[in-house]
XYZ file of C-alpha atoms in Angstrom:
661
model
C -22.866 12.679 -1.797
C -26.015 14.732 -2.998
C -25.047 17.383 -4.464
C -25.766 19.724 -2.237
C -22.835 18.531 0.482
C -20.659 17.957 -2.375
C -20.895 21.385 -4.020
C -20.647 22.552 0.077
C -17.015 20.384 0.781
C -16.009 21.728 -3.003
C -16.883 24.890 -1.956
C -15.133 24.571 1.133
C -11.841 23.967 -0.572
C -12.168 26.944 -2.347
C -12.635 29.404 -0.034
C -9.624 28.284 3.040
C -7.465 28.386 -0.125
C -6.391 24.912 -0.605
C -8.385 23.874 -4.086
C -5.355 24.124 -5.713
C -3.175 21.511 -3.255
C -2.030 18.295 -4.247
C -4.075 16.613 -1.387
C -7.260 18.152 -2.406
C -7.501 16.181 -5.070
C -7.838 13.505 -3.024
C -10.626 14.528 -1.698
C -12.008 15.862 -4.738
C -11.458 12.186 -6.244
C -13.274 10.980 -3.182
C -16.376 12.751 -3.081
C -17.468 10.165 -6.257
C -15.977 7.298 -3.912
C -13.625 4.874 -3.192
C -13.211 3.153 -7.217
C -12.540 7.375 -8.567
C -10.181 7.335 -5.687
C -7.773 5.125 -6.398
C -8.445 5.484 -10.391
C -7.083 8.544 -9.261
C -3.990 7.713 -7.576
C -3.700 4.924 -9.966
C -3.165 7.327 -12.782
C -0.702 9.386 -10.246
C 1.822 6.863 -9.858
C 1.338 5.220 -13.037
C 1.156 8.041 -15.219
C -2.267 6.913 -17.655
C -2.912 9.793 -19.439
C -6.569 10.753 -20.600
C -8.260 10.497 -22.968
C -6.841 13.357 -24.883
C -3.298 11.861 -24.329
C -2.868 14.576 -21.401
C -0.838 13.170 -18.889
C -1.566 11.672 -15.290
C -5.330 11.905 -15.240
C -6.189 13.999 -12.013
C -8.698 15.182 -10.624
C -9.765 18.815 -12.207
C -10.121 21.684 -9.148
C -12.144 22.250 -6.429
C -13.717 25.481 -8.213
C -13.781 24.512 -11.736
C -15.478 21.044 -10.692
C -17.900 22.193 -8.550
C -21.302 21.263 -8.661
C -24.822 23.267 -8.683
C -26.804 22.574 -5.956
C -30.135 21.035 -6.533
C -32.578 22.561 -6.163
C -33.890 21.438 -1.951
C -37.503 20.519 -1.349
C -39.861 21.483 1.459
C -38.136 21.219 5.088
C -40.585 19.429 7.179
C -42.053 15.899 4.792
C -45.198 14.419 5.355
C -46.280 14.110 8.833
C -47.518 10.865 10.141
C -49.608 10.717 13.219
C -51.027 7.103 15.017
C -55.015 7.129 15.929
C -54.759 3.959 17.577
C -52.871 1.263 19.277
C -53.278 -2.253 19.714
C -52.168 -4.602 21.172
C -52.809 -8.548 22.415
C -51.074 -11.289 24.224
C -47.967 -9.140 23.886
C -45.899 -7.850 27.229
C -48.961 -7.515 30.274
C -51.352 -7.176 27.459
C -53.635 -10.861 27.197
C -57.691 -10.530 25.082
C -56.676 -7.359 22.306
C -56.930 -4.108 23.308
C -56.924 -0.268 21.902
C -56.086 2.459 23.141
C -57.139 5.479 21.176
C -55.551 8.541 20.442
C -56.337 11.225 18.788
C -54.312 12.066 15.719
C -52.513 15.632 15.885
C -50.847 18.045 18.139
C -51.163 17.489 21.806
C -51.082 15.434 25.004
C -51.779 13.249 25.879
C -51.665 10.901 28.951
C -51.480 7.262 29.600
C -51.950 6.698 33.444
C -52.460 3.587 35.830
C -51.732 1.854 38.717
C -47.784 -0.345 37.653
C -48.705 -3.761 35.915
C -50.911 -1.469 33.691
C -50.316 -2.545 31.213
C -49.170 1.537 30.450
C -45.801 0.254 29.249
C -46.400 -2.545 26.835
C -48.612 0.020 24.502
C -45.840 2.711 24.363
C -43.551 -0.682 23.494
C -45.176 -2.298 21.684
C -45.645 1.016 19.011
C -42.104 0.279 19.092
C -41.555 -3.359 18.626
C -44.419 -2.071 15.860
C -42.198 -0.549 13.934
C -38.918 -1.312 15.018
C -39.465 -4.828 15.394
C -37.524 -4.921 18.171
C -37.633 -3.349 21.831
C -35.051 -1.208 23.395
C -35.575 -2.630 27.599
C -34.986 -5.835 26.154
C -30.937 -4.257 24.375
C -27.960 -6.286 25.323
C -30.018 -8.098 28.551
C -30.158 -11.369 28.981
C -32.819 -13.997 27.032
C -34.670 -14.373 30.128
C -36.183 -10.588 29.303
C -36.315 -11.466 25.900
C -38.400 -15.190 26.090
C -40.967 -12.526 28.261
C -42.406 -10.350 25.195
C -45.276 -12.680 25.435
C -48.537 -12.615 27.207
C -48.522 -15.597 29.903
C -52.600 -16.183 29.322
C -52.920 -15.419 25.647
C -51.879 -17.918 22.514
C -51.868 -15.304 19.688
C -49.487 -12.061 19.530
C -50.613 -9.149 17.030
C -49.533 -5.712 16.977
C -51.313 -3.107 15.206
C -52.079 0.958 14.833
C -53.759 3.681 13.270
C -51.730 5.971 11.437
C -52.862 9.322 9.731
C -49.893 10.700 7.201
C -51.150 14.551 6.303
C -51.680 14.439 3.009
C -52.309 11.173 1.761
C -54.386 9.492 4.498
C -54.689 6.546 6.521
C -52.979 4.192 6.843
C -52.964 0.160 9.213
C -49.697 -0.955 10.581
C -49.797 -4.766 11.769
C -47.135 -7.465 13.301
C -47.652 -10.394 13.871
C -45.838 -13.434 14.583
C -45.334 -16.793 13.184
C -43.370 -18.805 15.648
C -42.751 -18.709 19.620
C -39.066 -16.900 19.140
C -39.983 -12.174 19.025
C -37.589 -12.139 15.350
C -40.235 -14.269 14.474
C -42.065 -11.500 13.478
C -43.469 -9.398 10.124
C -44.448 -6.625 9.967
C -47.216 -4.995 6.629
C -48.745 -1.440 6.002
C -52.044 -2.009 4.635
C -53.472 1.640 2.744
C -57.382 1.947 1.703
C -57.749 0.602 -1.905
C -54.347 -0.779 -2.039
C -53.102 -4.226 -0.987
C -51.101 -4.758 1.785
C -47.098 -4.559 1.482
C -44.234 -5.029 3.498
C -43.171 -2.252 6.267
C -39.951 -1.677 4.692
C -41.612 -0.474 1.086
C -43.064 3.322 3.633
C -39.235 3.957 3.363
C -39.279 5.252 7.338
C -36.238 1.988 8.079
C -33.369 5.794 7.862
C -36.142 7.939 9.810
C -36.762 5.936 13.064
C -33.198 5.227 13.272
C -31.995 8.771 12.938
C -34.710 10.597 14.884
C -36.045 7.398 16.951
C -39.559 8.932 18.189
C -39.821 6.863 21.264
C -37.903 6.973 24.588
C -38.387 3.635 27.539
C -38.139 3.841 30.760
C -34.625 2.085 29.804
C -33.180 4.226 27.776
C -34.516 6.849 29.794
C -32.196 6.199 32.716
C -28.893 4.399 30.423
C -29.113 8.020 27.545
C -26.517 9.236 29.948
C -25.031 6.481 31.181
C -23.901 4.079 28.478
C -21.088 5.829 27.035
C -19.942 8.564 25.411
C -19.878 7.469 21.614
C -23.659 6.139 22.122
C -25.550 9.934 22.815
C -22.554 11.061 20.471
C -24.116 8.919 17.587
C -27.952 9.681 18.542
C -27.329 13.374 18.412
C -25.526 13.905 15.500
C -26.848 10.961 13.303
C -29.501 14.326 12.559
C -26.824 16.379 11.354
C -27.468 14.470 7.949
C -22.873 14.367 8.515
C -23.347 10.155 7.765
C -22.049 11.200 3.824
C -18.928 13.409 4.914
C -18.526 10.518 7.854
C -18.241 8.438 5.036
C -16.647 11.169 2.990
C -13.733 10.307 5.993
C -13.688 6.737 5.567
C -13.131 6.871 1.662
C -9.557 8.626 2.391
C -9.217 6.531 6.368
C -9.536 3.503 4.098
C -7.424 4.200 1.150
C -4.821 5.364 3.008
C -5.298 2.397 5.488
C -4.873 0.547 2.740
C -1.139 2.137 1.294
C -0.271 1.795 4.692
C -1.173 -1.911 5.674
C 0.528 -2.496 1.671
C 3.779 -0.549 3.026
C 3.816 -2.093 6.391
C 3.644 -6.087 5.027
C 6.197 -5.014 2.588
C 8.154 -3.137 4.648
C 8.121 -6.075 6.816
C 8.957 -9.061 4.514
C 11.773 -6.266 3.237
C 13.496 -6.524 7.030
C 12.767 -11.031 6.673
C 14.817 -10.539 3.176
C 17.331 -8.737 4.466
C 17.793 -10.860 7.474
C 17.375 -14.204 5.678
C 20.768 -12.251 2.903
C 22.087 -11.564 5.690
C 22.733 -14.709 7.659
C 24.096 -16.036 4.463
C 26.589 -12.077 3.435
C 30.208 -13.801 5.008
C 30.091 -17.190 4.271
C 29.311 -17.067 0.557
C 32.132 -15.005 -0.589
C 29.402 -13.409 -3.454
C 29.149 -10.225 -3.752
C 25.175 -10.082 -4.407
C 23.920 -10.875 -1.519
C 25.907 -6.946 -0.299
C 24.174 -5.380 -3.453
C 21.001 -6.011 -1.887
C 21.469 -5.373 1.959
C 22.539 -2.419 0.511
C 20.288 -2.179 -1.304
C 17.180 -2.978 0.965
C 18.463 -0.942 3.762
C 17.315 2.858 4.399
C 13.947 4.319 4.346
C 13.610 4.380 0.578
C 14.510 0.214 -0.877
C 17.061 0.387 -4.211
C 15.074 -1.149 -6.537
C 16.526 -0.101 -9.501
C 19.181 -1.968 -8.385
C 17.146 -5.308 -6.531
C 15.076 -6.315 -10.647
C 18.660 -6.703 -11.555
C 19.582 -8.540 -8.995
C 16.852 -10.328 -9.352
C 17.402 -10.178 -12.669
C 20.883 -11.884 -13.051
C 22.227 -9.277 -14.489
C 26.009 -8.569 -12.635
C 25.888 -4.965 -11.260
C 29.737 -4.265 -11.851
C 31.897 -6.844 -14.080
C 34.783 -7.770 -11.670
C 32.651 -9.288 -9.289
C 33.059 -12.312 -7.465
C 30.444 -14.562 -10.102
C 31.420 -13.164 -12.545
C 35.158 -13.692 -12.248
C 34.202 -17.091 -11.368
C 32.737 -17.776 -14.732
C 35.430 -16.759 -16.393
C 37.685 -18.996 -14.880
C 35.656 -21.917 -15.589
C 35.428 -20.940 -19.266
C 39.339 -19.980 -18.682
C 40.686 -21.542 -22.152
C 43.999 -24.831 -21.325
C 46.403 -24.820 -23.605
C 46.132 -27.016 -26.639
C 48.100 -30.145 -25.470
C 48.897 -32.232 -28.808
C 48.422 -29.077 -30.272
C 51.133 -27.785 -29.118
C 52.833 -31.255 -29.047
C 52.464 -31.361 -32.932
C 54.319 -27.174 -32.749
C 56.895 -28.925 -30.428
C 57.577 -31.833 -33.202
C 57.676 -29.239 -36.610
C 60.154 -26.958 -34.378
C 62.245 -30.086 -33.745
C 61.852 -30.694 -37.476
C 62.627 -27.524 -38.526
C 65.984 -26.776 -37.081
C 66.976 -29.865 -38.180
C 66.335 -28.911 -41.993
C 68.069 -26.207 -40.811
C 71.268 -28.345 -39.271
C 71.697 -30.169 -42.175
C 73.126 -27.421 -44.446
C 75.699 -26.857 -41.254
C 79.191 -27.312 -43.351
C 78.620 -27.805 -46.501
C 78.691 -25.614 -49.628
C 74.735 -24.373 -49.715
C 75.234 -23.129 -46.779
C 79.375 -21.139 -47.608
C 77.049 -20.350 -50.239
C 74.267 -19.037 -48.386
C 77.176 -17.504 -46.047
C 78.723 -15.938 -48.589
C 76.094 -14.394 -50.844
C 74.982 -12.805 -48.112
C 78.499 -11.584 -46.900
C 78.218 -9.976 -50.512
C 74.990 -8.334 -50.343
C 76.190 -6.541 -47.606
C 79.269 -5.100 -49.433
C 78.041 -4.188 -52.858
C 75.113 -2.672 -50.588
C 78.139 -0.752 -48.459
C 79.855 0.166 -51.541
C 75.998 1.414 -52.736
C 76.263 4.023 -49.893
C 79.880 4.644 -49.570
C 82.024 4.538 -52.593
C 85.469 4.154 -52.040
C 87.877 2.229 -54.333
C 90.293 0.325 -51.778
C 89.222 -2.645 -49.989
C 87.648 -2.091 -46.504
C 88.859 -5.469 -45.363
C 92.583 -5.727 -47.265
C 93.007 -1.691 -48.256
C 93.762 -2.618 -51.712
C 93.584 0.379 -54.013
C 91.237 0.184 -56.818
C 90.195 -3.038 -56.058
C 86.254 -2.034 -55.858
C 85.777 -0.311 -59.360
C 83.153 -0.728 -61.683
C 84.528 -3.895 -63.259
C 84.339 -5.911 -59.375
C 80.466 -4.931 -58.861
C 79.708 -6.335 -61.927
C 81.465 -9.339 -61.273
C 80.202 -9.635 -57.460
C 76.660 -9.115 -58.558
C 76.945 -12.334 -61.101
C 78.560 -13.740 -58.100
C 75.903 -12.869 -55.337
C 73.311 -14.280 -58.051
C 74.986 -17.713 -58.767
C 75.304 -18.193 -54.590
C 72.014 -17.475 -53.553
C 70.776 -20.351 -56.507
C 72.456 -22.648 -54.584
C 71.413 -21.670 -51.524
C 68.240 -21.799 -51.794
C 67.449 -24.871 -49.760
C 68.700 -23.404 -46.991
C 67.224 -20.250 -47.201
C 63.903 -21.774 -47.600
C 64.804 -24.324 -44.303
C 65.803 -20.814 -42.150
C 61.991 -19.858 -43.277
C 60.370 -22.354 -42.610
C 62.174 -21.788 -38.656
C 61.577 -18.623 -38.396
C 57.648 -19.858 -39.395
C 57.609 -22.518 -37.032
C 59.019 -20.288 -34.089
C 55.744 -17.757 -34.604
C 53.444 -20.230 -34.455
C 54.316 -21.437 -31.716
C 54.733 -18.408 -30.079
C 51.409 -17.699 -30.891
C 50.045 -21.092 -29.191
C 51.081 -18.658 -26.187
C 49.130 -16.379 -24.369
C 50.042 -13.898 -22.263
C 48.411 -14.269 -18.247
C 44.538 -13.610 -18.989
C 43.230 -10.718 -16.924
C 41.230 -12.630 -15.217
C 43.753 -14.568 -13.138
C 44.764 -11.017 -11.411
C 41.460 -9.557 -10.743
C 40.277 -13.396 -8.708
C 43.161 -12.948 -6.995
C 41.007 -10.426 -4.067
C 37.801 -11.250 -5.052
C 37.818 -14.917 -4.945
C 39.736 -18.385 -2.680
C 40.126 -21.137 -4.646
C 43.272 -23.540 -4.307
C 45.117 -23.484 -7.161
C 44.642 -19.932 -8.490
C 47.868 -18.952 -6.706
C 48.894 -22.231 -8.502
C 47.004 -21.006 -12.016
C 49.163 -17.523 -12.203
C 53.111 -19.342 -11.674
C 51.979 -21.953 -14.595
C 50.961 -19.317 -16.915
C 53.609 -16.921 -15.684
C 56.896 -19.061 -17.034
C 54.027 -20.593 -19.719
C 54.145 -16.699 -21.341
C 57.796 -16.549 -21.254
C 57.471 -18.442 -24.339
C 57.236 -15.470 -26.615
C 61.443 -14.073 -24.832
C 62.728 -17.213 -27.146
C 64.014 -17.127 -29.439
C 65.798 -20.020 -30.034
C 63.486 -22.903 -31.611
C 65.566 -25.610 -29.288
C 64.977 -23.514 -26.417
C 61.212 -22.631 -27.056
C 60.469 -26.731 -28.436
C 61.780 -27.439 -24.865
C 60.278 -24.944 -22.765
C 56.504 -26.100 -24.593
C 57.225 -29.886 -23.818
C 57.718 -28.956 -20.636
C 55.590 -26.662 -18.841
C 52.558 -27.730 -20.925
C 50.618 -30.829 -19.112
C 51.177 -29.556 -16.463
C 49.440 -25.833 -17.161
C 46.379 -27.063 -18.637
C 46.324 -29.698 -15.858
C 46.484 -26.676 -13.270
C 43.878 -24.679 -15.465
C 41.170 -27.183 -15.416
C 41.734 -28.068 -12.184
C 41.253 -24.804 -11.796
C 38.118 -24.704 -14.290
C 36.249 -27.065 -12.000
C 37.158 -26.202 -9.053
C 35.146 -22.479 -9.947
C 32.870 -24.068 -11.055
C 32.002 -26.153 -7.885
C 32.686 -22.555 -5.952
C 29.909 -21.689 -8.856
C 28.090 -23.959 -8.196
C 28.021 -23.149 -3.941
C 26.989 -19.492 -4.379
C 24.869 -19.716 -6.978
C 23.146 -22.578 -4.786
C 22.981 -20.198 -1.416
C 21.891 -17.458 -4.031
C 19.047 -18.246 -6.434
C 16.823 -18.948 -3.448
C 17.212 -15.465 -1.936
C 17.197 -14.521 -6.038
C 13.505 -15.935 -6.108
C 12.537 -14.391 -2.705
C 13.278 -10.688 -3.862
C 11.691 -11.419 -7.658
C 8.516 -12.279 -6.049
C 8.921 -9.595 -3.323
C 9.581 -7.006 -5.807
C 5.729 -6.693 -7.312
C 4.469 -5.791 -3.790
C 7.758 -2.906 -2.998
C 7.259 -1.514 -6.442
C 3.369 -1.315 -5.003
C 3.878 0.308 -1.281
C 6.597 2.407 -2.720
C 4.104 4.070 -5.287
C 1.764 3.958 -1.938
C 3.597 5.371 0.806
C 4.622 8.701 -1.905
C 0.802 9.489 -1.042
C 0.236 8.871 2.921
C 1.577 11.859 3.498
C -1.064 13.617 1.036
C -3.551 11.387 2.594
C -2.566 12.594 6.202
C -2.974 16.224 4.796
C -6.248 15.299 3.283
C -7.473 13.945 6.666
C -6.627 16.672 8.788
C -8.362 19.431 6.643
C -11.890 16.914 6.436
C -11.621 16.564 9.512
C -11.319 20.556 10.277
C -14.111 21.343 8.089
C -16.813 18.094 9.199
C -16.151 19.618 12.802
C -16.915 23.491 11.213
C -19.971 21.871 9.671
C -20.646 19.827 12.142
C -20.982 22.329 15.224
C -23.084 25.000 12.288
C -26.087 22.544 12.333
C -25.763 21.263 15.761
C -25.515 25.006 17.265
C -30.259 25.432 16.493
C -30.450 22.065 18.590
C -28.418 23.147 21.706
C -30.030 25.860 21.477
C -33.220 24.266 22.176
C -31.742 22.050 24.253
C -31.105 24.667 26.441
C -34.194 25.565 25.790
C -35.538 22.698 27.527
C -33.252 22.665 29.941
C -34.730 25.824 31.337
C -38.078 24.565 31.143
C -37.362 20.960 33.176
C -34.765 22.974 35.891
C -37.146 24.903 37.899
C -35.843 25.301 41.767
C -32.428 23.514 40.608
C -29.605 25.556 40.617
C -27.490 23.670 38.040
C -27.091 25.863 35.018
C -26.548 23.994 31.931
C -24.076 25.591 29.878
C -23.158 25.372 25.571
C -23.256 21.490 24.326
C -21.273 20.656 21.876
C -20.256 17.356 19.947
C -16.735 16.699 19.838
C -13.250 14.295 18.894
C -13.951 11.942 15.766
C -13.834 8.153 15.528
C -13.324 6.061 19.685
C -12.805 9.305 21.457
C -16.341 11.208 19.926
C -19.085 12.175 23.042
C -20.836 14.879 23.894
C -19.579 17.213 26.031
C -22.369 18.254 28.820
C -20.747 21.563 30.532
C -22.736 22.957 34.016
C -22.282 25.670 36.305
C -23.313 25.075 39.985
C -23.713 27.842 42.045
C -20.865 29.800 40.202
C -18.240 27.008 40.008
C -18.108 24.526 36.394
C -18.168 21.166 36.420
C -18.995 18.487 34.323
C -23.215 16.940 34.322
C -22.158 13.760 35.187
C -20.662 14.015 37.411
C -22.726 16.496 39.890
C -26.399 15.644 38.576
C -28.893 14.171 40.545
C -30.619 10.627 39.231
C -33.352 14.088 38.849
C -31.872 16.409 36.583
C -29.643 13.269 35.120
C -33.881 12.181 32.876
C -34.777 15.904 32.383
C -31.223 16.360 31.293
C -31.696 13.194 28.331
C -35.617 14.963 27.724
C -34.252 17.991 26.727
C -31.544 16.286 24.439
C -34.922 13.811 23.234
C -37.030 16.259 22.764
C -35.907 18.562 20.852
C -33.940 15.429 18.108
C -37.277 14.049 17.560
C -38.540 17.390 16.938
C -36.766 18.216 14.595
C -38.770 19.638 11.268
C -37.314 17.047 9.420
C -38.372 14.450 11.131
C -41.880 12.185 9.724
C -43.066 11.142 12.609
C -45.317 13.975 14.315
C -45.476 11.805 17.549
C -43.397 11.356 20.610
C -43.967 8.545 22.853
C -42.339 8.458 25.628
C -42.797 6.384 29.098
C -42.688 6.780 32.595
C -40.690 10.237 31.747
C -41.359 11.324 36.047
C -39.397 8.872 37.794
C -36.697 10.342 40.224
C -37.851 13.710 39.511
C -39.288 16.156 42.320
C -42.413 17.265 41.959
C -40.788 20.884 41.405
C -39.434 18.624 38.564
C -42.315 17.060 36.882
C -43.736 20.518 36.954
C -41.032 21.916 34.493
C -41.521 18.612 32.735
C -45.053 19.015 32.451
C -44.153 22.613 30.917
C -41.767 21.051 28.433
C -44.259 18.715 27.149
C -46.754 20.920 26.834
C -44.433 23.070 24.730
C -43.249 20.249 22.437
C -47.323 19.128 21.704
C -48.343 22.664 20.662
C -46.794 20.624 17.321
C -46.334 17.300 18.204
C -48.481 14.413 19.381
C -46.994 13.586 22.473
C-alpha cells in the first residue's frame, strides 16, 4: 500500500474516533499485508511478547503509527501520441497500409465505405498495444480465426508514437504462427536496441485508462452486466489497494471462519460417534465428553483430560473397575497357616487344664487380686470368711511370697496363653474390612459376582468380633477359600468389563486427541470473528466514502459530456454513482424523462444508450493520470440520429482540445 493511502486510512481511523477500538488494530496490521495480520492475531491468541517482553504483539494506535505521506509528483505523466499506424495481413487489410496522423491534440476522422478497412486500423492499434481485441472476447472461434487477412501470407502491426519529452518510439507486433496468440511485440527507440513491449510499463494503464472504444464495446458497455461498467469506472479511482486491504481482512476472516466451521462439523461427527456408545458402554467418559462438546463453546480442558486418560471423578466407573480388578484376595496359604497356629495355641493352653500349673496360675491370680484389694482398702478381717485379724501385716508378707512361688510354677501356662492371644491378633489382622470400592461400585457398575463378593466379605469381616481361638479358626477356615475364589472371579469380570469399555472408548479417545489441535485453533480463531466483522463494516464505509469523493469529479464530467450528446433529447441524466460491493457492485444511472424518474437502461433508445456509453468512456479515457494522450473510437455514430451526431461532434471536438481523438 502506498504511504499516501496508508496515511489516509490511519487518519480516517483517528478522525472517526475508532483508533483505540480493538478491531481497528486488525485494520492497522492488515495495512502491512496478510503476514503482518496473521502475526498480530497469533500474538493476540498465544500471548507472545515482543522483543522487549511488553506483552502481546499489537500494532500501535493508528494516530501514533501514521506514516507521513510522500510528496506527490506531477499529476500528468509524459503524454503519448500516435503519428502513424501500419497494418499488414490483418483483418480487412492485405498489403501493408499506413495511416498517417498528426501526433498532437485534435480530431481526426477516418471515413469510408463498409469493408474499406477503417476498423482494421482501429483494431490493429488495439491488438498492437494489448495483444487482444474486444471484438473477439466471449465469441466463438470463428470470430477469432478471422483475424488474418485471407489474401496475404504475412501479418504485422506497427505504430509510430511520440512521447512528450522523450521522443519517438516504434511499436511492432509480428506473428510466427496461425494462432492470434502466437505473436510478440517489441518497442524500439532511436539509439537503443529493441525490447519487449512490457518494458514500457503500460500494462496497468492500458487496463485502467483503456483508450479504445470499439464498435462492439460501444454497444455492450451497458449490456454486459452491472459489474463490468462498475469495474471499468472504478479502476481509474486508484482504490485497488483499498480493495486489496478489504480482501486481506476478508480472506483472514474467511480462513478463521472456515477453521471454526470445519472444527464444528468435526465436533458434531465426534459427538454422534460418542453418543452411539454412551448408553451401551456404562462408561462415564463418553457422557463427560458429550457434556464438554455441548454448547457454543467447547470445554477443551475437560476434553484434554479425557484424551490424556485422566479421570475427572475418582469414583467413576473406570476407576472403580480398576480398583475391583486389583482387589487383594485373601491369602489362602496364610489363612491356612494361621488356622493351624490358632489351633496349636489353643491345644497348648488346653494341656494345662486340671494341672498344678493351672491351679498355681489361677491361685496366683486370685492372691494378686486379694493383695490389690488389701492395698486399696486395708481391712483386718477377711472379706471372704469374715475372720477378724486374718489380714494383718504377716498375711501380706506371706501372701506375696506365695504369689511369687505360684507364678514361677505357672510360667509355662502363661506363655501358652500369651501365644494364643498373639496368634488371635495375627489372625484378625488377616481379615480386612469390606473395601470401599465394593460399596461404591454397586451404583456405578453392573457385575454378576459383585453382590456375592460383598456378602461373603461382610461375613468374612465378622472375624473381628470373635475372641475364641477355635471359633476364629473355624470362621477363617470355612470362608477363606470361597471368598478368595469369588474375589478372583470379580477381578476377572472387572477386567473383562474394563477391556470392553476401553475397546469402545479408545477409538473415541484417539479421535478426541486428533481433533483437539484444530479445535484449539478454531476456538482461538472464532474469538476474532466479531472484530473482523466490525473492521469490515468500517472499511466498507471508508471505501464508499473515498470512492464517492474520488468519483465525484468524473461523474461531473460524465454529466457534462451527456449534456453535449443529448441534443433534442428529453432525458435528463442524474448523479452517476458507484454503488454496492462484491457481486452486487453496479453503477447507478438515474434519469428523468419529462419529470418522471427512471433507470437509463429501461427507458433510453439504442442511440441514447450509445451516447451514454460515450459519456462514460470519454471522461475515463481522458483523465490526467493516463499516459495516453490519444483515444480511438470505432464507429461512434451507430444508431444515432442526426441531432445526436451533432452532439457527438461537439463532445469529440471538446475532448480533442487536449487529446488526439
